[in-house]
Amino acid sequence: MRARFSAVHDRFAELLAEGRETGAGLAIWYDGEPVVDVVGGERSPGRPWLPDTLVNVYSVAKPVAALCLLALVDRGRLDLDDAVAEHWPGFRAPATVRQVLTHTAGLPAFPVPRPAAAVADWDLLCADLAAAEPEWPPGSVAGEHAWTYGHLVGELVRRVDGRSVGRFLAEEIAGPWRLDLGFGLGEADQRRCAELRYGDPGWPDRVAGEPGSLWARALDNPPGGRDLTVVNSPLWRGAEVPAVNLHSTAGALARLYAGLLAGGVLDGVRLFSRELVAEATRVQYDGDDLLLGRRTRWTLGMQWEEDGSWGMGGIGGSSAWADPGRGYTFAYATSRLADHDRVDTLVEALHSCL
């Protein structure tokens, strides 16, 4: 089976040889089996990328955070159409759990300017969100909740379950399914992290957005999410910023999506009911996204594409998804912050093998 996908291995090697990639992992499952799991390049100058190297994958984190809340929905601890305030007293916006999960809650940006160090102050940022007026009537339109998504989802997990979203992920999902990923890393795991680097010096400016735009407001408060001195720091790696600071291997992401593609069971361990997976992966919102500036189809935590695939890409080039029609899951985790053309060329090679 693995020999069938030699073209993908070749394309990955070409990306490294051409300098389009400097450090990454790639993993693919097909027909319920792992068929590609390769790494290459450096995690930092002079240190090779290893199979257990972790890297910050930005918004690839969002579906992982959503699954923590969806696990509690599946267990009957809360309902998708409950008001957030029912579980989070003092939460001002009249949004439901479903609206939070579909980026339609109207809280796409933290409302109070905070310094970069605020990423480590969970209670402060959650209090800001609880007191905020929504920017649109919840449910009326979507706008990707670029930074706020993880705090909205994660605080609901904490209010309902008592554990932080990072601890819940570790104990209820990553542990049972043997996934090498997490929010809020300890010192040992931080030592395994790749250092993010710019594909070119102009990358931060290219993705900054117009000053004052929703994009800029959503991605730049707290500031530092694209600043290498911040995202490569122990502060960032040790904090829980569940919308954007999942640290993972590509293998863990492909394995996670394989479990979802199989209906919520992996290696005989069922974490989600088939009904929950079906609900979580169907289109819940189809329309304009005010932050992305284009038509977007949101499921409960993922983007749904024209070909029927569902998953999420992250700013900088990492991506992970499942393609039910073709029967595969795909994950690319990179430290070289650039565009998604690397994923495009790898998918072209993959599809040529199918």
mmCIF file of C-alpha atoms in Angstrom:
data_model
loop_
_atom_site.group_PDB
_atom_site.id
_atom_site.type_symbol
_atom_site.label_atom_id
_atom_site.label_comp_id
_atom_site.label_asym_id
_atom_site.label_seq_id
_atom_site.Cartn_x
_atom_site.Cartn_y
_atom_site.Cartn_z
ATOM 1 C CA MET A 1 0.000 0.000 0.000
ATOM 2 C CA ARG A 2 2.744 2.492 0.958
ATOM 3 C CA ALA A 3 4.578 1.993 -2.360
ATOM 4 C CA ARG A 4 1.460 3.241 -4.114
ATOM 5 C CA PHE A 5 2.090 6.683 -2.619
ATOM 6 C CA SER A 6 5.738 7.053 -3.634
ATOM 7 C CA ALA A 7 4.866 10.146 -5.693
ATOM 8 C CA VAL A 8 3.858 11.921 -2.482
ATOM 9 C CA HIS A 9 7.174 11.055 -0.834
ATOM 10 C CA ASP A 10 8.986 12.328 -3.913
ATOM 11 C CA ARG A 11 7.078 15.614 -3.936
ATOM 12 C CA PHE A 12 7.767 16.175 -0.234
ATOM 13 C CA ALA A 13 11.486 15.581 -0.847
ATOM 14 C CA GLU A 14 11.389 18.013 -3.779
ATOM 15 C CA LEU A 15 9.898 20.759 -1.604
ATOM 16 C CA LEU A 16 12.831 20.395 0.789
ATOM 17 C CA ALA A 17 15.428 20.189 -1.982
ATOM 18 C CA GLU A 18 14.032 23.308 -3.668
ATOM 19 C CA GLY A 19 14.022 25.284 -0.421
ATOM 20 C CA ARG A 20 10.253 25.782 -0.547
ATOM 21 C CA GLU A 21 10.171 23.874 2.730
ATOM 22 C CA THR A 22 12.733 23.970 5.542
ATOM 23 C CA GLY A 23 11.061 21.859 8.231
ATOM 24 C CA ALA A 24 7.797 19.907 8.232
ATOM 25 C CA GLY A 25 5.938 16.678 8.739
ATOM 26 C CA LEU A 26 3.399 15.053 6.391
ATOM 27 C CA ALA A 27 0.996 12.237 7.265
ATOM 28 C CA ILE A 28 -1.766 10.582 5.257
ATOM 29 C CA TRP A 29 -4.195 7.792 6.069
ATOM 30 C CA TYR A 30 -6.023 5.993 3.277
ATOM 31 C CA ASP A 31 -8.791 3.435 3.629
ATOM 32 C CA GLY A 32 -8.297 3.414 7.394
ATOM 33 C CA GLU A 33 -4.547 2.810 7.322
ATOM 34 C CA PRO A 34 -1.500 5.099 7.633
ATOM 35 C CA VAL A 35 0.217 5.220 4.226
ATOM 36 C CA VAL A 36 2.501 8.262 4.501
ATOM 37 C CA ASP A 37 4.300 9.549 7.598
ATOM 38 C CA VAL A 38 7.453 11.512 6.765
ATOM 39 C CA VAL A 39 9.406 14.386 8.239
ATOM 40 C CA GLY A 40 12.231 16.478 6.874
ATOM 41 C CA GLY A 41 14.316 19.573 7.303
ATOM 42 C CA GLU A 42 15.241 21.198 10.599
ATOM 43 C CA ARG A 43 13.215 22.058 13.681
ATOM 44 C CA SER A 44 15.823 24.733 14.449
ATOM 45 C CA PRO A 45 19.222 25.511 12.928
ATOM 46 C CA GLY A 46 21.415 22.420 13.167
ATOM 47 C CA ARG A 47 18.708 20.241 14.750
ATOM 48 C CA PRO A 48 16.870 17.789 12.463
ATOM 49 C CA TRP A 49 13.100 17.489 12.412
ATOM 50 C CA LEU A 50 12.274 14.240 14.223
ATOM 51 C CA PRO A 51 9.121 12.089 14.164
ATOM 52 C CA ASP A 52 8.159 13.488 17.586
ATOM 53 C CA THR A 53 8.838 17.156 16.748
ATOM 54 C CA LEU A 54 5.901 19.367 17.714
ATOM 55 C CA VAL A 55 5.015 22.560 15.865
ATOM 56 C CA ASN A 56 2.458 25.324 16.304
ATOM 57 C CA VAL A 57 -0.190 24.794 13.603
ATOM 58 C CA TYR A 58 -2.282 27.941 14.147
ATOM 59 C CA SER A 59 -5.977 27.543 13.162
ATOM 60 C CA VAL A 60 -5.620 23.820 12.571
ATOM 61 C CA ALA A 61 -6.234 23.970 16.328
ATOM 62 C CA LYS A 62 -9.857 25.100 16.047
ATOM 63 C CA PRO A 63 -11.477 21.747 15.203
ATOM 64 C CA VAL A 64 -9.439 20.104 17.974
ATOM 65 C CA ALA A 65 -10.737 22.597 20.533
ATOM 66 C CA ALA A 66 -14.267 22.172 19.169
ATOM 67 C CA LEU A 67 -14.062 18.399 19.634
ATOM 68 C CA CYS A 68 -13.495 18.874 23.351
ATOM 69 C CA LEU A 69 -16.795 20.732 23.654
ATOM 70 C CA LEU A 70 -18.531 18.324 21.275
ATOM 71 C CA ALA A 71 -17.451 15.401 23.463
ATOM 72 C CA LEU A 72 -19.416 16.979 26.302
ATOM 73 C CA VAL A 73 -22.401 17.520 24.004
ATOM 74 C CA ASP A 74 -22.184 13.852 23.030
ATOM 75 C CA ARG A 75 -22.258 12.879 26.713
ATOM 76 C CA GLY A 76 -25.364 14.965 27.350
ATOM 77 C CA ARG A 77 -23.612 17.522 29.538
ATOM 78 C CA LEU A 78 -24.971 20.391 27.435
ATOM 79 C CA ASP A 79 -26.972 20.882 24.252
ATOM 80 C CA LEU A 80 -25.934 22.573 21.033
ATOM 81 C CA ASP A 81 -28.845 24.974 21.242
ATOM 82 C CA ASP A 82 -28.347 25.934 24.871
ATOM 83 C CA ALA A 83 -27.672 29.596 25.494
ATOM 84 C CA VAL A 84 -24.022 30.122 26.396
ATOM 85 C CA ALA A 85 -25.162 32.104 29.452
ATOM 86 C CA GLU A 86 -26.920 28.988 30.768
ATOM 87 C CA HIS A 87 -23.482 27.503 31.439
ATOM 88 C CA TRP A 88 -21.433 30.710 31.708
ATOM 89 C CA PRO A 89 -23.266 33.089 34.070
ATOM 90 C CA GLY A 90 -22.690 36.723 33.204
ATOM 91 C CA PHE A 91 -22.062 36.026 29.520
ATOM 92 C CA ARG A 92 -23.728 38.976 27.833
ATOM 93 C CA ALA A 93 -24.138 38.001 24.172
ATOM 94 C CA PRO A 94 -27.376 36.094 23.419
ATOM 95 C CA ALA A 95 -25.455 33.359 21.595
ATOM 96 C CA THR A 96 -25.939 29.601 21.658
ATOM 97 C CA VAL A 97 -23.346 26.853 21.870
ATOM 98 C CA ARG A 98 -23.996 26.046 18.208
ATOM 99 C CA GLN A 99 -23.381 29.667 17.213
ATOM 100 C CA VAL A 100 -20.078 29.676 19.085
ATOM 101 C CA LEU A 101 -19.003 26.526 17.260
ATOM 102 C CA THR A 102 -19.992 27.921 13.835
ATOM 103 C CA HIS A 103 -18.253 31.305 14.151
ATOM 104 C CA THR A 104 -21.607 33.115 14.131
ATOM 105 C CA ALA A 105 -21.648 34.270 17.778
ATOM 106 C CA GLY A 106 -20.680 37.853 16.901
ATOM 107 C CA LEU A 107 -17.515 37.954 19.023
ATOM 108 C CA PRO A 108 -14.711 37.661 16.440
ATOM 109 C CA ALA A 109 -12.238 39.895 18.296
ATOM 110 C CA PHE A 110 -11.299 40.504 21.914
ATOM 111 C CA PRO A 111 -12.969 43.832 22.740
ATOM 112 C CA VAL A 112 -10.354 45.302 25.100
ATOM 113 C CA PRO A 113 -6.794 46.026 23.898
ATOM 114 C CA ARG A 114 -4.386 43.817 25.822
ATOM 115 C CA PRO A 115 -0.589 43.333 25.760
ATOM 116 C CA ALA A 116 1.069 40.247 24.291
ATOM 117 C CA ALA A 117 1.556 38.742 27.758
ATOM 118 C CA ALA A 118 -2.239 38.510 28.128
ATOM 119 C CA VAL A 119 -2.176 35.264 26.131
ATOM 120 C CA ALA A 120 -1.284 33.606 29.432
ATOM 121 C CA ASP A 121 -4.166 35.247 31.353
ATOM 122 C CA TRP A 122 -7.131 32.992 30.599
ATOM 123 C CA ASP A 123 -9.487 34.569 33.129
ATOM 124 C CA LEU A 124 -8.832 38.103 31.890
ATOM 125 C CA LEU A 125 -9.551 37.325 28.236
ATOM 126 C CA CYS A 126 -12.639 35.279 29.087
ATOM 127 C CA ALA A 127 -13.976 38.116 31.258
ATOM 128 C CA ASP A 128 -13.475 40.500 28.335
ATOM 129 C CA LEU A 129 -15.539 38.207 26.112
ATOM 130 C CA ALA A 130 -18.259 37.686 28.697
ATOM 131 C CA ALA A 131 -18.812 41.431 29.015
ATOM 132 C CA ALA A 132 -18.700 42.181 25.285
ATOM 133 C CA GLU A 133 -21.585 43.236 23.084
ATOM 134 C CA PRO A 134 -21.728 41.103 19.919
ATOM 135 C CA GLU A 135 -20.718 42.836 16.702
ATOM 136 C CA TRP A 136 -23.758 41.369 14.926
ATOM 137 C CA PRO A 137 -26.886 39.508 16.042
ATOM 138 C CA PRO A 138 -25.687 35.992 16.882
ATOM 139 C CA GLY A 139 -26.582 33.520 14.162
ATOM 140 C CA SER A 140 -27.133 36.138 11.481
ATOM 141 C CA VAL A 141 -23.755 35.956 9.753
ATOM 142 C CA ALA A 142 -20.342 34.351 10.226
ATOM 143 C CA GLY A 143 -16.941 35.867 10.788
ATOM 144 C CA GLU A 144 -14.132 33.519 11.728
ATOM 145 C CA HIS A 145 -13.429 33.988 15.434
ATOM 146 C CA ALA A 146 -9.705 33.975 14.778
ATOM 147 C CA TRP A 147 -8.385 34.267 18.350
ATOM 148 C CA THR A 148 -11.554 34.268 20.425
ATOM 149 C CA TYR A 149 -12.831 30.871 19.255
ATOM 150 C CA GLY A 150 -10.657 28.868 21.603
ATOM 151 C CA HIS A 151 -11.552 30.936 24.658
ATOM 152 C CA LEU A 152 -15.277 30.768 23.931
ATOM 153 C CA VAL A 153 -15.154 27.010 23.371
ATOM 154 C CA GLY A 154 -12.589 26.380 26.088
ATOM 155 C CA GLU A 155 -14.387 28.343 28.777
ATOM 156 C CA LEU A 156 -17.577 26.409 28.033
ATOM 157 C CA VAL A 157 -15.578 23.192 28.505
ATOM 158 C CA ARG A 158 -14.222 24.511 31.809
ATOM 159 C CA ARG A 159 -17.609 25.703 33.057
ATOM 160 C CA VAL A 160 -19.324 22.417 32.228
ATOM 161 C CA ASP A 161 -16.541 19.953 33.065
ATOM 162 C CA GLY A 162 -14.243 21.773 35.499
ATOM 163 C CA ARG A 163 -11.050 21.039 33.550
ATOM 164 C CA SER A 164 -9.232 23.403 31.234
ATOM 165 C CA VAL A 165 -9.566 22.613 27.537
ATOM 166 C CA GLY A 166 -5.893 21.606 27.456
ATOM 167 C CA ARG A 167 -6.297 19.122 30.275
ATOM 168 C CA PHE A 168 -9.566 17.823 28.833
ATOM 169 C CA LEU A 169 -7.917 17.283 25.449
ATOM 170 C CA ALA A 170 -5.006 15.419 27.033
ATOM 171 C CA GLU A 171 -7.124 13.159 29.214
ATOM 172 C CA GLU A 172 -10.232 12.541 27.124
ATOM 173 C CA ILE A 173 -9.053 12.623 23.489
ATOM 174 C CA ALA A 174 -5.272 12.680 23.022
ATOM 175 C CA GLY A 175 -4.649 9.978 25.622
ATOM 176 C CA PRO A 176 -7.254 7.426 24.518
ATOM 177 C CA TRP A 177 -6.458 7.885 20.806
ATOM 178 C CA ARG A 178 -2.680 8.171 21.328
ATOM 179 C CA LEU A 179 -2.356 11.601 19.715
ATOM 180 C CA ASP A 180 0.869 13.555 20.124
ATOM 181 C CA LEU A 181 -0.629 17.032 20.387
ATOM 182 C CA GLY A 182 -1.707 19.497 23.038
ATOM 183 C CA PHE A 183 -2.485 22.957 24.353
ATOM 184 C CA GLY A 184 -0.340 24.455 27.115
ATOM 185 C CA LEU A 185 2.851 22.422 26.891
ATOM 186 C CA GLY A 186 5.033 21.516 29.828
ATOM 187 C CA GLU A 187 8.816 21.969 29.778
ATOM 188 C CA ALA A 188 9.596 18.520 28.361
ATOM 189 C CA ASP A 189 7.234 18.920 25.428
ATOM 190 C CA GLN A 190 8.435 22.456 24.792
ATOM 191 C CA ARG A 191 11.917 21.064 24.216
ATOM 192 C CA ARG A 192 10.504 19.052 21.292
ATOM 193 C CA CYS A 193 9.066 22.119 19.536
ATOM 194 C CA ALA A 194 10.175 23.395 16.170
ATOM 195 C CA GLU A 195 10.984 27.081 15.934
ATOM 196 C CA LEU A 196 8.651 28.931 13.622
ATOM 197 C CA ARG A 197 10.433 30.971 10.953
ATOM 198 C CA TYR A 198 9.348 33.248 8.124
ATOM 199 C CA GLY A 199 9.378 31.917 4.585
ATOM 200 C CA ASP A 200 10.350 35.459 3.647
ATOM 201 C CA PRO A 201 10.729 38.615 5.765
ATOM 202 C CA GLY A 202 7.630 40.179 4.221
ATOM 203 C CA TRP A 203 5.250 37.415 5.317
ATOM 204 C CA PRO A 204 3.996 39.133 8.525
ATOM 205 C CA ASP A 205 3.091 42.289 6.594
ATOM 206 C CA ARG A 206 1.388 40.355 3.777
ATOM 207 C CA VAL A 207 -1.009 38.688 6.185
ATOM 208 C CA ALA A 208 -1.541 41.631 8.529
ATOM 209 C CA GLY A 209 -4.704 43.022 6.942
ATOM 210 C CA GLU A 210 -5.744 46.645 6.603
ATOM 211 C CA PRO A 211 -5.361 48.664 9.826
ATOM 212 C CA GLY A 212 -8.679 48.792 11.645
ATOM 213 C CA SER A 213 -10.215 45.981 9.584
ATOM 214 C CA LEU A 214 -11.965 43.071 11.257
ATOM 215 C CA TRP A 215 -9.076 40.842 10.160
ATOM 216 C CA ALA A 216 -6.518 43.110 11.839
ATOM 217 C CA ARG A 217 -8.592 43.550 15.009
ATOM 218 C CA ALA A 218 -9.209 39.823 15.305
ATOM 219 C CA LEU A 219 -5.616 38.702 14.723
ATOM 220 C CA ASP A 220 -3.705 41.439 16.541
ATOM 221 C CA ASN A 221 -5.250 41.565 20.007
ATOM 222 C CA PRO A 222 -3.432 40.387 22.008
ATOM 223 C CA PRO A 223 -0.549 41.242 19.679
ATOM 224 C CA GLY A 224 2.324 38.964 18.789
ATOM 225 C CA GLY A 225 0.632 36.007 17.145
ATOM 226 C CA ARG A 226 2.891 36.353 14.102
ATOM 227 C CA ASP A 227 5.936 37.675 15.988
ATOM 228 C CA LEU A 228 8.639 35.022 16.215
ATOM 229 C CA THR A 229 9.859 36.307 19.573
ATOM 230 C CA VAL A 230 6.381 35.633 20.950
ATOM 231 C CA VAL A 231 5.342 32.388 19.249
ATOM 232 C CA ASN A 232 8.693 30.705 19.881
ATOM 233 C CA SER A 233 8.670 31.673 23.560
ATOM 234 C CA PRO A 234 7.919 29.516 26.622
ATOM 235 C CA LEU A 235 5.077 31.941 27.429
ATOM 236 C CA TRP A 236 3.266 31.126 24.178
ATOM 237 C CA ARG A 237 3.984 27.419 24.195
ATOM 238 C CA GLY A 238 2.940 27.058 27.817
ATOM 239 C CA ALA A 239 -0.272 29.066 27.467
ATOM 240 C CA GLU A 240 -3.619 27.757 26.270
ATOM 241 C CA VAL A 241 -4.716 29.780 23.242
ATOM 242 C CA PRO A 242 -6.897 27.039 21.770
ATOM 243 C CA ALA A 243 -7.853 28.875 18.583
ATOM 244 C CA VAL A 244 -4.275 29.127 17.375
ATOM 245 C CA ASN A 245 -1.605 27.475 19.520
ATOM 246 C CA LEU A 246 -2.093 23.737 19.209
ATOM 247 C CA HIS A 247 1.332 22.093 19.027
ATOM 248 C CA SER A 248 1.202 18.810 17.155
ATOM 249 C CA THR A 249 2.872 16.323 14.880
ATOM 250 C CA ALA A 250 1.385 15.756 11.443
ATOM 251 C CA GLY A 251 0.908 12.116 12.374
ATOM 252 C CA ALA A 252 -1.331 13.002 15.304
ATOM 253 C CA LEU A 253 -3.571 15.191 13.152
ATOM 254 C CA ALA A 254 -3.968 12.611 10.388
ATOM 255 C CA ARG A 255 -4.728 9.999 13.036
ATOM 256 C CA LEU A 256 -7.342 12.244 14.687
ATOM 257 C CA TYR A 257 -9.152 12.799 11.405
ATOM 258 C CA ALA A 258 -8.962 9.073 10.654
ATOM 259 C CA GLY A 259 -10.913 8.449 13.839
ATOM 260 C CA LEU A 260 -13.531 10.977 12.821
ATOM 261 C CA LEU A 261 -13.724 9.580 9.289
ATOM 262 C CA ALA A 262 -14.366 6.149 10.815
ATOM 263 C CA GLY A 263 -17.358 7.559 12.684
ATOM 264 C CA GLY A 264 -15.698 8.358 16.009
ATOM 265 C CA VAL A 265 -13.750 5.156 16.667
ATOM 266 C CA LEU A 266 -10.016 4.472 16.334
ATOM 267 C CA ASP A 267 -8.203 1.221 17.147
ATOM 268 C CA GLY A 268 -11.350 -0.018 18.823
ATOM 269 C CA VAL A 269 -11.656 3.026 21.100
ATOM 270 C CA ARG A 270 -14.878 4.952 20.536
ATOM 271 C CA LEU A 271 -14.765 8.577 21.678
ATOM 272 C CA PHE A 272 -17.687 10.006 19.705
ATOM 273 C CA SER A 273 -20.991 8.586 18.555
ATOM 274 C CA ARG A 274 -21.620 8.296 14.824
ATOM 275 C CA GLU A 275 -24.514 10.696 15.261
ATOM 276 C CA LEU A 276 -22.294 13.333 16.838
ATOM 277 C CA VAL A 277 -19.666 13.020 14.095
ATOM 278 C CA ALA A 278 -22.364 13.332 11.421
ATOM 279 C CA GLU A 279 -23.753 16.468 13.053
ATOM 280 C CA ALA A 280 -20.313 17.946 13.655
ATOM 281 C CA THR A 281 -19.224 17.532 10.030
ATOM 282 C CA ARG A 282 -22.346 18.702 8.195
ATOM 283 C CA VAL A 283 -22.680 22.275 6.923
ATOM 284 C CA GLN A 284 -24.290 24.457 9.583
ATOM 285 C CA TYR A 285 -23.640 27.848 7.954
ATOM 286 C CA ASP A 286 -23.260 28.632 4.255
ATOM 287 C CA GLY A 287 -22.729 32.269 3.375
ATOM 288 C CA ASP A 288 -20.473 35.270 3.642
ATOM 289 C CA ASP A 289 -17.726 35.251 6.235
ATOM 290 C CA LEU A 290 -17.022 38.812 7.311
ATOM 291 C CA LEU A 291 -13.452 38.141 8.390
ATOM 292 C CA LEU A 292 -12.396 35.926 5.487
ATOM 293 C CA GLY A 293 -14.200 38.073 2.938
ATOM 294 C CA ARG A 294 -15.613 35.155 0.975
ATOM 295 C CA ARG A 295 -18.297 32.506 0.983
ATOM 296 C CA THR A 296 -17.541 29.940 3.662
ATOM 297 C CA ARG A 297 -19.283 26.781 4.778
ATOM 298 C CA TRP A 298 -18.829 26.152 8.494
ATOM 299 C CA THR A 299 -19.521 22.879 10.250
ATOM 300 C CA LEU A 300 -19.258 22.663 14.046
ATOM 301 C CA GLY A 301 -15.638 23.746 14.105
ATOM 302 C CA MET A 302 -14.415 23.010 10.591
ATOM 303 C CA GLN A 303 -14.614 24.390 7.073
ATOM 304 C CA TRP A 304 -16.491 22.264 4.548
ATOM 305 C CA GLU A 305 -15.193 22.358 0.986
ATOM 306 C CA GLU A 306 -16.838 21.871 -2.426
ATOM 307 C CA ASP A 307 -15.455 18.332 -2.737
ATOM 308 C CA GLY A 308 -17.082 17.304 0.531
ATOM 309 C CA SER A 309 -13.906 17.381 2.608
ATOM 310 C CA TRP A 310 -13.866 18.947 6.068
ATOM 311 C CA GLY A 311 -11.046 20.259 8.221
ATOM 312 C CA MET A 312 -9.018 23.412 8.728
ATOM 313 C CA GLY A 313 -5.929 25.181 7.497
ATOM 314 C CA GLY A 314 -3.776 27.499 9.546
ATOM 315 C CA ILE A 315 -2.135 30.757 8.664
ATOM 316 C CA GLY A 316 1.419 29.993 7.615
ATOM 317 C CA GLY A 317 0.785 26.754 5.730
ATOM 318 C CA SER A 318 -0.203 23.932 8.100
ATOM 319 C CA SER A 319 -3.421 22.069 7.302
ATOM 320 C CA ALA A 320 -5.409 18.950 8.235
ATOM 321 C CA TRP A 321 -8.635 17.455 6.914
ATOM 322 C CA ALA A 322 -10.626 14.378 5.943
ATOM 323 C CA ASP A 323 -11.862 13.655 2.430
ATOM 324 C CA PRO A 324 -14.719 11.139 2.793
ATOM 325 C CA GLY A 325 -15.259 10.854 -0.956
ATOM 326 C CA ARG A 326 -11.696 9.771 -1.656
ATOM 327 C CA GLY A 327 -11.254 7.954 1.659
ATOM 328 C CA TYR A 328 -8.210 9.711 3.051
ATOM 329 C CA THR A 329 -7.079 12.045 5.808
ATOM 330 C CA PHE A 330 -4.234 14.492 5.292
ATOM 331 C CA ALA A 331 -2.074 16.528 7.664
ATOM 332 C CA TYR A 332 0.804 18.880 6.972
ATOM 333 C CA ALA A 333 2.577 20.589 9.871
ATOM 334 C CA THR A 334 5.244 23.148 8.996
ATOM 335 C CA SER A 335 7.449 25.650 10.783
ATOM 336 C CA ARG A 336 8.096 27.723 7.637
ATOM 337 C CA LEU A 337 5.462 30.438 7.665
ATOM 338 C CA ALA A 338 4.430 31.000 4.062
ATOM 339 C CA ASP A 339 1.526 30.269 1.721
ATOM 340 C CA HIS A 340 -0.432 27.036 1.198
ATOM 341 C CA ASP A 341 1.137 26.213 -2.176
ATOM 342 C CA ARG A 342 3.139 23.412 -0.552
ATOM 343 C CA VAL A 343 -0.068 21.665 0.483
ATOM 344 C CA ASP A 344 -1.529 22.206 -2.987
ATOM 345 C CA THR A 345 1.375 20.457 -4.697
ATOM 346 C CA LEU A 346 1.313 17.562 -2.229
ATOM 347 C CA VAL A 347 -2.424 17.068 -2.738
ATOM 348 C CA GLU A 348 -1.892 17.051 -6.495
ATOM 349 C CA ALA A 349 0.617 14.239 -6.039
ATOM 350 C CA LEU A 350 -1.704 12.387 -3.672
ATOM 351 C CA HIS A 351 -4.655 12.528 -6.035
ATOM 352 C CA SER A 352 -2.469 11.189 -8.839
ATOM 353 C CA CYS A 353 -1.947 8.063 -6.701
ATOM 354 C CA LEU A 354 -5.617 7.397 -6.065
#
